Short mmCIF file of C-alpha atoms and ligand atoms in Angstrom, two decimals:
data_model
loop_
_atom_site.label_atom_id
_atom_site.label_comp_id
_atom_site.label_asym_id
_atom_site.label_seq_id
_atom_site.Cartn_x
_atom_site.Cartn_y
_atom_site.Cartn_z
CA SER A 157 -56.63 111.86 -59.20
CA ALA A 158 -60.39 111.90 -59.55
CA THR A 159 -60.44 111.90 -63.33
CA LEU A 160 -58.58 108.61 -63.85
CA PRO A 161 -60.57 105.41 -64.45
CA THR A 162 -59.96 102.73 -61.80
CA VAL A 163 -58.73 99.24 -62.72
CA MET A 164 -57.81 96.26 -60.55
CA ALA A 165 -54.30 94.99 -61.28
CA GLU A 166 -54.07 91.44 -62.61
CA LEU A 167 -51.41 89.65 -60.55
CA THR A 168 -49.75 86.40 -61.62
CA ASP A 169 -47.50 83.74 -60.13
CA ALA A 170 -44.22 82.90 -61.86
CA PRO A 171 -43.59 81.88 -64.58
CA ASN A 172 -46.74 83.63 -65.80
CA VAL A 173 -46.94 87.30 -66.66
CA PRO A 174 -50.11 89.45 -66.75
CA ALA A 175 -51.39 90.31 -70.23
CA PRO A 176 -49.81 93.33 -71.95
CA ILE A 177 -51.52 96.63 -71.21
CA THR A 178 -53.53 97.83 -74.19
CA ARG A 179 -55.04 101.01 -72.80
CA LYS A 180 -53.65 104.22 -74.25
CA HIS A 181 -54.16 106.36 -71.16
CA ALA A 182 -53.14 106.40 -67.51
CA ALA A 183 -55.35 104.77 -64.91
CA LYS A 184 -55.70 104.46 -61.19
CA VAL A 185 -54.53 100.89 -60.61
CA VAL A 186 -55.46 99.10 -57.40
CA VAL A 187 -52.92 96.48 -56.30
CA LYS A 188 -53.78 94.12 -53.45
CA LEU A 189 -50.86 92.03 -52.30
CA GLU A 190 -51.07 89.61 -49.38
CA VAL A 191 -48.04 88.49 -47.38
CA THR A 192 -48.06 84.89 -46.10
CA GLU A 193 -45.45 82.74 -44.36
CA VAL A 194 -45.73 79.25 -45.81
CA VAL A 195 -43.88 75.93 -45.75
CA LYS A 196 -43.12 74.87 -49.32
CA LYS A 197 -40.78 72.67 -51.25
CA MET A 198 -37.21 73.89 -51.78
CA ALA A 199 -36.11 70.66 -53.48
CA ASP A 200 -37.24 67.03 -53.47
CA GLY A 201 -37.47 66.06 -49.80
CA VAL A 202 -36.43 69.52 -48.62
CA ASP A 203 -38.90 72.05 -47.20
CA TYR A 204 -38.44 75.64 -46.12
CA THR A 205 -40.58 78.27 -44.45
CA PHE A 206 -40.84 80.89 -47.19
CA TRP A 207 -42.08 84.39 -46.50
CA THR A 208 -44.01 85.42 -49.59
CA PHE A 209 -45.72 88.25 -51.42
CA GLY A 210 -48.79 86.38 -52.59
CA GLY A 211 -48.14 82.78 -51.53
CA SER A 212 -45.07 81.79 -53.55
CA VAL A 213 -41.56 82.84 -54.43
CA PRO A 214 -41.05 85.04 -56.31
CA GLY A 215 -43.96 87.31 -55.40
CA LYS A 216 -46.83 88.13 -57.75
CA PHE A 217 -45.87 89.85 -60.99
CA ILE A 218 -47.37 93.34 -61.14
CA ARG A 219 -47.84 95.05 -64.51
CA ILE A 220 -48.74 98.73 -64.85
CA ARG A 221 -48.21 101.59 -67.32
CA GLN A 222 -46.02 104.65 -67.04
CA ASN A 223 -47.88 107.53 -65.31
CA ASP A 224 -50.43 105.18 -63.76
CA GLU A 225 -51.38 106.11 -60.22
CA VAL A 226 -51.22 103.03 -58.04
CA GLU A 227 -53.28 102.52 -54.90
CA PHE A 228 -51.18 99.88 -53.16
CA HIS A 229 -52.67 97.65 -50.46
CA LEU A 230 -50.35 95.45 -48.41
CA MET A 231 -52.12 92.86 -46.29
CA ASN A 232 -50.25 90.69 -43.79
CA HIS A 233 -52.07 87.41 -43.09
CA PRO A 234 -53.13 86.91 -39.44
CA ASP A 235 -51.16 83.65 -39.27
CA SER A 236 -47.87 85.44 -40.00
CA LYS A 237 -45.35 85.54 -37.19
CA ASN A 238 -43.58 88.71 -38.38
CA PRO A 239 -44.39 92.22 -39.53
CA HIS A 240 -43.49 93.01 -43.16
CA ASN A 241 -43.44 95.98 -45.54
CA ILE A 242 -42.63 96.60 -49.19
CA ASP A 243 -40.00 98.61 -51.05
CA LEU A 244 -40.86 98.81 -54.74
CA HIS A 245 -37.96 100.03 -56.84
CA ALA A 246 -40.56 101.52 -59.22
CA VAL A 247 -41.61 104.00 -56.51
CA THR A 248 -40.19 107.49 -56.13
CA GLY A 249 -40.44 108.34 -52.43
CA PRO A 250 -39.14 107.31 -48.99
CA GLY A 251 -38.16 103.67 -48.80
CA GLY A 252 -39.90 102.98 -52.11
CA GLY A 253 -43.03 102.59 -50.03
CA ALA A 254 -41.41 100.83 -47.08
CA ALA A 255 -41.84 103.93 -44.90
CA SER A 256 -45.62 103.72 -45.40
CA THR A 257 -46.28 100.00 -45.38
CA PHE A 258 -44.95 98.51 -42.14
CA THR A 259 -47.72 95.97 -41.57
CA ALA A 260 -48.18 93.74 -38.51
CA PRO A 261 -49.82 90.30 -38.82
CA GLY A 262 -53.56 90.74 -39.38
CA GLN A 263 -53.16 94.35 -40.56
CA GLU A 264 -53.46 96.15 -43.90
CA THR A 265 -51.71 99.33 -45.03
CA VAL A 266 -52.35 101.49 -48.10
CA PHE A 267 -50.31 104.09 -49.93
CA ASN A 268 -50.41 105.70 -53.37
CA PHE A 269 -47.63 106.29 -55.84
CA LYS A 270 -47.29 107.51 -59.40
CA ALA A 271 -45.15 105.43 -61.75
CA LEU A 272 -42.88 108.12 -63.17
CA ASN A 273 -40.31 105.86 -64.86
CA PRO A 274 -40.86 102.93 -67.20
CA GLY A 275 -38.84 99.79 -66.66
CA LEU A 276 -38.71 96.40 -64.95
CA TYR A 277 -38.26 96.78 -61.21
CA VAL A 278 -37.68 94.54 -58.22
CA TYR A 279 -39.81 94.88 -55.13
CA HIS A 280 -38.87 93.36 -51.78
CA CYS A 281 -39.56 93.43 -48.08
CA ALA A 282 -37.44 95.90 -46.13
CA THR A 283 -38.35 95.01 -42.58
CA ALA A 284 -35.47 94.35 -40.18
CA PRO A 285 -33.56 92.11 -40.33
CA VAL A 286 -33.85 93.05 -44.02
CA GLY A 287 -31.41 90.41 -45.21
CA MET A 288 -33.38 87.67 -43.55
CA HIS A 289 -36.71 88.80 -44.99
CA ILE A 290 -35.24 88.83 -48.49
CA ALA A 291 -33.39 85.56 -47.92
CA ASN A 292 -36.73 83.97 -47.04
CA GLY A 293 -38.11 84.85 -50.47
CA MET A 294 -39.67 88.28 -50.06
CA TYR A 295 -39.18 89.70 -53.55
CA GLY A 296 -40.90 89.95 -56.90
CA LEU A 297 -41.09 92.08 -60.06
CA ILE A 298 -43.17 95.06 -61.12
CA LEU A 299 -43.16 96.07 -64.78
CA VAL A 300 -43.93 99.65 -65.67
CA GLU A 301 -44.65 99.57 -69.39
CA PRO A 302 -43.64 102.64 -71.38
CA GLU A 303 -46.66 104.65 -72.62
CA GLU A 304 -46.30 103.19 -76.10
CA GLY A 305 -46.10 99.65 -74.64
CA LEU A 306 -43.51 96.96 -75.29
CA PRO A 307 -43.25 95.42 -78.78
CA LYS A 308 -45.58 92.46 -79.18
CA VAL A 309 -44.02 89.02 -78.70
CA ASP A 310 -45.38 85.46 -78.75
CA LYS A 311 -44.39 84.34 -75.25
CA GLU A 312 -43.63 86.19 -72.05
CA TYR A 313 -42.29 84.53 -68.91
CA TYR A 314 -41.31 85.55 -65.40
CA VAL A 315 -38.05 84.12 -64.03
CA MET A 316 -36.51 85.32 -60.78
CA GLN A 317 -33.35 84.09 -59.14
CA GLY A 318 -32.70 83.94 -55.42
CA ASP A 319 -30.06 82.51 -53.08
CA PHE A 320 -31.09 80.54 -49.98
CA TYR A 321 -29.23 79.73 -46.78
CA THR A 322 -30.25 76.55 -45.01
CA LYS A 323 -28.67 74.79 -42.02
CA GLY A 324 -28.35 71.60 -44.03
CA ASP A 325 -26.29 71.72 -47.21
CA PHE A 326 -27.82 71.21 -50.65
CA GLY A 327 -30.12 68.20 -50.69
CA VAL A 328 -30.09 67.45 -46.95
CA PRO A 329 -33.72 66.44 -46.40
CA GLY A 330 -36.31 67.76 -43.99
CA LEU A 331 -37.65 71.18 -43.00
CA GLN A 332 -34.53 73.32 -43.13
CA PRO A 333 -34.11 76.40 -40.94
CA PHE A 334 -32.46 79.63 -42.12
CA ASP A 335 -28.70 79.78 -41.44
CA MET A 336 -27.57 83.30 -40.59
CA GLN A 337 -23.87 82.50 -40.68
CA LYS A 338 -24.09 81.11 -44.22
CA ALA A 339 -26.01 84.25 -45.24
CA LEU A 340 -23.32 86.49 -43.75
CA ASP A 341 -20.66 84.44 -45.49
CA GLU A 342 -22.64 84.74 -48.76
CA ASN A 343 -22.37 80.99 -49.05
CA PRO A 344 -25.80 79.75 -50.14
CA SER A 345 -26.86 76.13 -50.04
CA TYR A 346 -29.36 76.83 -52.82
CA VAL A 347 -29.41 79.20 -55.77
CA VAL A 348 -32.69 78.76 -57.62
CA PHE A 349 -35.06 80.21 -60.17
CA ASN A 350 -38.65 80.79 -59.06
CA GLY A 351 -38.23 79.63 -55.49
CA SER A 352 -37.26 75.97 -55.74
CA VAL A 353 -35.03 73.45 -57.42
CA GLY A 354 -36.93 72.13 -60.46
CA SER A 355 -39.43 74.99 -60.68
CA LEU A 356 -38.63 75.27 -64.40
CA THR A 357 -37.63 71.73 -65.37
CA GLY A 358 -39.49 68.56 -66.31
CA ASP A 359 -43.22 69.18 -66.41
CA ASN A 360 -42.58 72.73 -65.24
CA ALA A 361 -40.37 73.65 -68.20
CA LEU A 362 -41.21 76.77 -70.18
CA THR A 363 -42.46 76.12 -73.71
CA ALA A 364 -42.35 77.83 -77.09
CA LYS A 365 -42.74 76.98 -80.76
CA VAL A 366 -40.16 77.41 -83.48
CA GLY A 367 -40.56 80.95 -84.78
CA ASP A 368 -41.83 82.37 -81.50
CA ASN A 369 -40.32 85.54 -80.15
CA VAL A 370 -39.76 84.88 -76.46
CA ARG A 371 -39.43 87.55 -73.79
CA LEU A 372 -38.10 86.72 -70.35
CA PHE A 373 -38.62 89.15 -67.50
CA VAL A 374 -35.63 88.21 -65.38
CA GLY A 375 -35.19 89.41 -61.84
CA ASN A 376 -32.74 88.72 -59.07
CA GLY A 377 -33.90 88.97 -55.47
CA GLY A 378 -30.50 88.06 -54.09
CA PRO A 379 -30.06 88.71 -51.19
CA ASN A 380 -26.36 88.34 -52.01
CA LEU A 381 -25.43 86.97 -55.42
CA ILE A 382 -25.23 88.62 -58.82
CA SER A 383 -26.64 86.43 -61.59
CA SER A 384 -24.80 85.79 -64.85
CA PHE A 385 -28.01 84.94 -66.66
CA HIS A 386 -27.60 82.79 -69.76
CA VAL A 387 -29.73 80.51 -71.92
CA ILE A 388 -27.66 77.62 -73.22
CA GLY A 389 -28.05 77.39 -77.00
CA GLU A 390 -29.57 80.84 -77.50
CA ILE A 391 -28.32 84.35 -78.06
CA PHE A 392 -30.43 87.19 -76.74
CA ASP A 393 -31.40 89.25 -79.78
CA ARG A 394 -32.20 92.10 -77.39
CA VAL A 395 -31.57 92.82 -73.72
CA TYR A 396 -33.17 95.78 -72.00
CA ALA A 397 -30.07 96.24 -69.90
CA GLU A 398 -30.80 96.33 -66.17
CA GLY A 399 -34.50 96.51 -66.98
CA GLY A 400 -34.23 100.08 -68.34
CA THR A 401 -34.72 101.50 -71.83
CA THR A 402 -31.27 100.90 -73.32
CA VAL A 403 -31.45 97.93 -75.63
CA ASN A 404 -28.28 95.92 -76.08
CA GLU A 405 -28.23 93.49 -79.00
CA HIS A 406 -26.67 90.05 -79.54
CA ILE A 407 -25.94 89.23 -75.91
CA GLN A 408 -24.76 85.83 -74.63
CA THR A 409 -24.92 86.42 -70.87
CA THR A 410 -26.42 89.34 -69.04
CA LEU A 411 -25.66 90.42 -65.49
CA VAL A 412 -28.64 90.73 -63.22
CA PRO A 413 -27.63 92.44 -60.00
CA ALA A 414 -29.10 91.55 -56.62
CA GLY A 415 -32.12 93.83 -56.46
CA GLY A 416 -32.08 94.30 -60.23
CA ALA A 417 -33.65 92.98 -63.40
CA ALA A 418 -33.27 92.58 -67.15
CA ILE A 419 -35.63 91.92 -70.03
CA THR A 420 -34.24 89.45 -72.55
CA GLU A 421 -35.73 88.62 -75.94
CA PHE A 422 -34.85 86.03 -78.52
CA LYS A 423 -36.41 84.19 -81.41
CA ALA A 424 -36.68 80.42 -81.02
CA ASP A 425 -35.18 79.41 -84.37
CA VAL A 426 -34.70 75.67 -83.97
CA PRO A 427 -36.33 73.05 -81.76
CA GLY A 428 -34.72 71.57 -78.66
CA ASN A 429 -34.25 72.04 -74.96
CA TYR A 430 -32.68 75.33 -73.97
CA VAL A 431 -31.30 75.49 -70.47
CA LEU A 432 -31.59 78.64 -68.37
CA VAL A 433 -28.67 79.01 -66.00
CA ASP A 434 -26.74 81.33 -63.78
CA HIS A 435 -23.47 80.87 -65.68
CA SER A 436 -21.58 80.95 -62.39
CA ILE A 437 -22.00 77.36 -63.26
CA PHE A 438 -21.66 75.44 -60.01
CA ARG A 439 -24.78 77.32 -58.96
CA ALA A 440 -26.60 75.85 -61.94
CA PHE A 441 -25.53 72.24 -61.71
CA ASN A 442 -24.92 71.93 -57.98
CA LYS A 443 -27.16 74.47 -56.28
CA GLY A 444 -30.30 74.52 -58.42
CA ALA A 445 -30.10 77.60 -60.69
CA LEU A 446 -31.24 75.70 -63.74
CA GLY A 447 -34.42 75.91 -65.79
CA MET A 448 -35.55 74.75 -69.20
CA LEU A 449 -37.31 76.11 -72.25
CA LYS A 450 -38.66 73.40 -74.56
CA VAL A 451 -38.99 74.54 -78.14
CA GLU A 452 -41.04 72.40 -80.51
CA GLY A 453 -41.32 72.63 -84.26
CA ASN A 454 -39.49 71.95 -87.47
CA GLU A 455 -35.75 71.68 -87.62
CA ASP A 456 -33.61 73.94 -89.76
CA LYS A 457 -30.47 71.92 -90.51
CA LYS A 458 -28.73 75.02 -91.87
CA ILE A 459 -28.94 76.76 -88.53
CA TYR A 460 -28.19 73.59 -86.56
CA SER A 461 -27.33 70.29 -88.21
CA GLY A 462 -27.44 67.99 -85.21
CA GLN A 463 -24.55 65.59 -84.70
CA LEU A 464 -22.91 64.46 -87.95
CA VAL A 465 -20.12 62.27 -86.58
CA GLN A 466 -19.44 60.58 -83.28
CA LYS A 467 -16.51 58.29 -82.66
CA ILE A 468 -14.04 57.45 -79.93
CA TYR A 469 -10.98 59.70 -79.57
CA GLN A 470 -8.73 58.79 -76.66
CA PRO A 471 -5.13 59.73 -77.52
CA GLU A 472 -3.89 59.27 -73.99
CA GLY A 473 -6.22 56.54 -72.84
CA SER A 474 -8.62 56.93 -69.98
CA THR A 475 -8.17 56.61 -66.27
CA VAL A 476 -10.54 56.23 -63.38
CA GLN A 477 -10.80 59.47 -61.46
CA GLU A 478 -12.04 59.99 -57.94
CA MET A 479 -14.96 62.24 -57.10
CA PRO A 480 -15.04 63.97 -53.70
CA LYS A 481 -17.60 62.62 -51.30
CA SER A 482 -20.80 64.64 -50.92
CA LYS A 483 -21.30 66.47 -47.65
CA ALA A 484 -24.61 64.74 -46.92
CA PRO A 485 -24.90 63.66 -43.29
CA ALA A 486 -23.19 60.37 -42.63
CA ALA A 487 -25.73 59.82 -39.87
CA ALA A 488 -28.64 59.00 -42.20
CA MET A 489 -29.13 55.26 -41.67
CA ALA A 490 -31.97 53.28 -43.16
CA SER A 491 -33.50 50.28 -41.48
CA ASN A 492 -36.07 49.37 -44.11
CA LYS A 493 -36.70 49.56 -47.82
CA ASP A 494 -38.91 52.64 -47.69
CA MET A 495 -36.19 54.59 -45.92
CA ARG A 496 -33.62 53.36 -48.43
CA LEU A 497 -35.82 54.58 -51.26
CA GLU A 498 -36.15 57.99 -49.69
CA LEU A 499 -32.48 58.46 -48.82
CA GLY A 500 -31.50 56.88 -52.12
CA LYS A 501 -33.47 59.47 -54.04
CA THR A 502 -31.41 62.30 -52.57
CA LEU A 503 -28.18 60.37 -53.02
CA TYR A 504 -29.10 59.82 -56.65
CA ALA A 505 -29.71 63.53 -57.18
CA GLN A 506 -26.39 64.38 -55.55
CA ASN A 507 -24.14 61.69 -56.99
CA CYS A 508 -25.56 60.19 -60.18
CA GLN A 509 -28.02 62.50 -61.85
CA ALA A 510 -25.46 64.85 -63.38
CA CYS A 511 -24.43 62.01 -65.69
CA HIS A 512 -27.21 59.41 -65.74
CA GLN A 513 -29.90 62.13 -65.82
CA ALA A 514 -33.06 62.76 -63.82
CA GLU A 515 -35.05 59.87 -65.26
CA GLY A 516 -32.08 57.51 -65.49
CA GLN A 517 -32.19 57.88 -69.25
CA GLY A 518 -28.49 58.68 -69.58
CA ILE A 519 -27.04 60.56 -72.54
CA LYS A 520 -26.55 58.53 -75.66
CA GLY A 521 -22.89 57.98 -76.48
CA ALA A 522 -21.67 59.40 -73.17
CA PHE A 523 -23.52 58.09 -70.11
CA PRO A 524 -25.40 54.79 -70.30
CA PRO A 525 -29.01 54.60 -69.15
CA LEU A 526 -29.90 53.12 -65.77
CA ALA A 527 -33.58 53.02 -66.74
CA LYS A 528 -34.37 49.49 -67.98
CA SER A 529 -30.61 48.93 -68.38
CA ASP A 530 -30.00 45.31 -69.36
CA TYR A 531 -26.44 45.62 -68.03
CA LEU A 532 -27.70 46.72 -64.64
CA ASN A 533 -30.61 44.31 -64.32
CA ALA A 534 -28.55 41.30 -65.42
CA ASP A 535 -26.25 41.51 -62.41
CA VAL A 536 -26.94 43.85 -59.51
CA ASN A 537 -23.75 42.84 -57.70
CA ARG A 538 -21.68 43.81 -60.72
CA ALA A 539 -23.47 47.21 -60.75
CA ILE A 540 -22.68 47.67 -57.04
CA GLY A 541 -19.04 47.11 -57.97
CA VAL A 542 -19.33 49.81 -60.64
CA VAL A 543 -20.56 52.32 -58.08
CA ALA A 544 -17.96 51.29 -55.50
CA HIS A 545 -14.92 51.13 -57.79
CA GLY A 546 -15.80 53.15 -60.89
CA LEU A 547 -15.69 51.67 -64.37
CA GLU A 548 -13.70 52.00 -67.54
CA GLY A 549 -13.53 50.11 -70.77
CA GLN A 550 -16.13 49.07 -73.26
CA ILE A 551 -19.56 47.90 -72.12
CA LYS A 552 -22.79 47.35 -74.01
CA VAL A 553 -26.00 48.72 -72.51
CA ASN A 554 -29.31 48.13 -74.29
CA GLY A 555 -27.51 47.47 -77.56
CA GLU A 556 -25.36 50.63 -77.42
CA LEU A 557 -21.60 50.56 -76.87
CA TYR A 558 -20.07 52.81 -74.21
CA ASN A 559 -16.36 53.22 -73.85
CA SER A 560 -15.96 55.85 -71.24
CA THR A 561 -15.07 56.30 -67.59
CA MET A 562 -17.28 56.41 -64.57
CA PRO A 563 -15.60 57.92 -61.51
CA LYS A 564 -15.17 56.00 -58.28
CA LEU A 565 -17.75 57.47 -55.91
CA LYS A 566 -16.71 57.85 -52.31
CA LEU A 567 -19.91 56.45 -50.86
CA SER A 568 -20.28 54.27 -47.79
CA ASP A 569 -21.79 50.76 -48.08
CA GLU A 570 -24.94 52.18 -46.49
CA GLU A 571 -25.15 54.94 -49.09
CA ILE A 572 -24.51 52.56 -51.97
CA ALA A 573 -27.22 50.25 -50.63
CA ASN A 574 -29.66 53.15 -50.52
CA VAL A 575 -28.88 54.60 -53.93
CA MET A 576 -28.88 51.18 -55.59
CA THR A 577 -32.20 50.27 -53.94
CA TYR A 578 -33.58 53.50 -55.31
CA VAL A 579 -32.22 52.87 -58.82
CA MET A 580 -33.44 49.24 -58.86
CA ASN A 581 -36.96 50.36 -57.97
CA LYS A 582 -37.24 53.15 -60.54
CA TRP A 583 -37.81 53.45 -64.26
CA GLY A 584 -38.90 49.88 -64.96
CA ASN A 585 -35.93 48.22 -63.25
CA LYS A 586 -36.47 44.91 -61.55
CA GLY A 587 -36.92 46.02 -57.92
CA GLY A 588 -35.64 44.49 -54.71
CA GLU A 589 -33.78 45.82 -51.70
CA ILE A 590 -30.00 46.08 -51.48
CA THR A 591 -28.52 45.97 -47.98
CA PRO A 592 -25.14 47.28 -46.77
CA ALA A 593 -24.15 43.66 -46.11
CA GLN A 594 -24.80 42.79 -49.75
CA VAL A 595 -22.78 45.81 -50.85
CA GLY A 596 -19.90 44.72 -48.62
CA LYS A 597 -19.84 41.28 -50.23
CA ALA A 598 -20.41 42.47 -53.80
CA LYS A 599 -17.58 44.99 -53.83
CA ALA A 600 -15.03 42.68 -52.21
C1 LIG B 804 -21.91 53.16 -65.85
C2 LIG B 804 -24.53 53.51 -61.80
C3 LIG B 804 -22.67 57.94 -61.02
C4 LIG B 804 -20.80 57.88 -65.47
C5 LIG B 804 -22.75 52.85 -64.81
C6 LIG B 804 -23.42 51.58 -64.61
C7 LIG B 804 -24.15 51.69 -63.48
C8 LIG B 804 -23.94 53.01 -62.95
C9 LIG B 804 -25.05 50.62 -62.85
C10 LIG B 804 -23.33 50.37 -65.51
C11 LIG B 804 -23.98 50.60 -66.85
C12 LIG B 804 -25.51 50.69 -66.79
O1 LIG B 804 -26.17 49.84 -66.16
O2 LIG B 804 -26.03 51.62 -67.37
C13 LIG B 804 -24.24 54.74 -61.23
C14 LIG B 804 -24.75 55.18 -59.95
C15 LIG B 804 -24.18 56.39 -59.72
C16 LIG B 804 -23.37 56.74 -60.85
C17 LIG B 804 -25.75 54.41 -59.09
C18 LIG B 804 -24.32 57.26 -58.48
C19 LIG B 804 -24.26 56.71 -57.23
C20 LIG B 804 -22.03 58.33 -62.19
C21 LIG B 804 -21.46 59.63 -62.41
C22 LIG B 804 -20.93 59.59 -63.67
C23 LIG B 804 -21.18 58.29 -64.22
C24 LIG B 804 -21.45 60.80 -61.43
C25 LIG B 804 -20.22 60.72 -64.44
C26 LIG B 804 -19.31 61.54 -63.86
C27 LIG B 804 -20.88 56.57 -65.94
C28 LIG B 804 -20.29 56.12 -67.17
C29 LIG B 804 -20.56 54.76 -67.27
C30 LIG B 804 -21.37 54.42 -66.10
C31 LIG B 804 -19.51 56.99 -68.16
C32 LIG B 804 -20.08 53.83 -68.36
C33 LIG B 804 -18.61 53.48 -68.11
C34 LIG B 804 -17.96 52.75 -69.24
O3 LIG B 804 -18.22 53.12 -70.40
O4 LIG B 804 -17.19 51.84 -68.98
N1 LIG B 804 -23.08 53.70 -63.78
N2 LIG B 804 -23.43 55.73 -61.73
N3 LIG B 804 -21.85 57.55 -63.30
N4 LIG B 804 -21.53 55.54 -65.32
FE1 LIG B 804 -22.47 55.61 -63.55
CU1 LIG B 805 -40.80 90.82 -44.61
#
């Protein structure tokens, strides 16, 4: 309406969220969202052609206020190969806007809507085949703040889960095409936060200080899976259930439906690394749905003491167990060191990282380090034997005793050569190239 002041919406890429709205009145908000189809990283060595609202997955975060009147522009980049539209769950009206925004490559459409209901809403593309457009990453969140605003917090982040269906299984390198059959079977190769494996870990981890109140705007684009969203080591003080106004307190895990959202809030009481997961836990540790919040500050030993005792307890002894072989293609053969390093990196992520950790640092008392490991560097052939046959009994690595069991990994000589070449050339280890022939001899 003519009387409302006009403002341009601030749009942000995950994990960032636009600043809280401080105005005390409705406005005409102009949103300009551009669709692009872009090749980006799904995981280390794995690319995918994502279809995006704003250049990345999830789409730009949009933040408005209840009763705002939105002038919504949808632009489809001329380089796109497909038409797209948008269905915003915050819209009351046909298709949530989809009926008015079918936009061919190189075109722009505009429609207006009034935000009648406060809440956190998913938006997504609804162009046929709808499932495919969503599976390619066409979703994001729009927050409609209640008129009085949301309570002030110290940190706000944007986290959105999605499931992806690639021809190659998890970790198979290269530019991976969409796999319709896997999508129909609801059998994703990837389940990730914010569009890729590792989007919220390592240098990309979320951060907070002890004492901060943290708010996560959590969405789930699907297309298929329901998320059991959980932060390991935290309890949500408050959850705005399903993104609406009902606040549920003291929640461990909250369901986020496909095409739904939740707002979770908690106080970071003690320092440490808090792991965001879909607690359908194979998705977290084997398909990518894992992120991290690093909290820094002073400890409070009353709330969390840290480990007080650690000693061996093995009433029935230990045995070497067998791990199933990964489904990576047996065909990948390396003919030089560079190829071994590349294939070895993926093999490491698939077969070793769960225990020896991303940087080979291990976990003290449980999994010995491979980084600068004196045990490893003293005798590479012995280490090859460990990978080929498993290991049990006491060993000393960098001055620490380990008395645990490493499973026998069903890897071919070629795969062991590649993963060991990778390990020997990382993290300050002594380098070199290990060949399948050397593996054959060493494990005999
Ligand atoms: C020990 C390599 C996978 C658990 C070792 C050692 C090496 C090694 C070289 C000797 C100690 C050292 O140098 O730190 C690898 C490689 C893997 C792999 C290259 C993947 C291809 C795993 C997995 C697990 C695991 C998946 C856990 C399920 C252990 C444990 C030990 C060990 C517990 C110590 C065993 C003992 O105390 O006797 N590994 N490992 N490893 N690994 Fe692994
Ligand atoms: Cu689309």
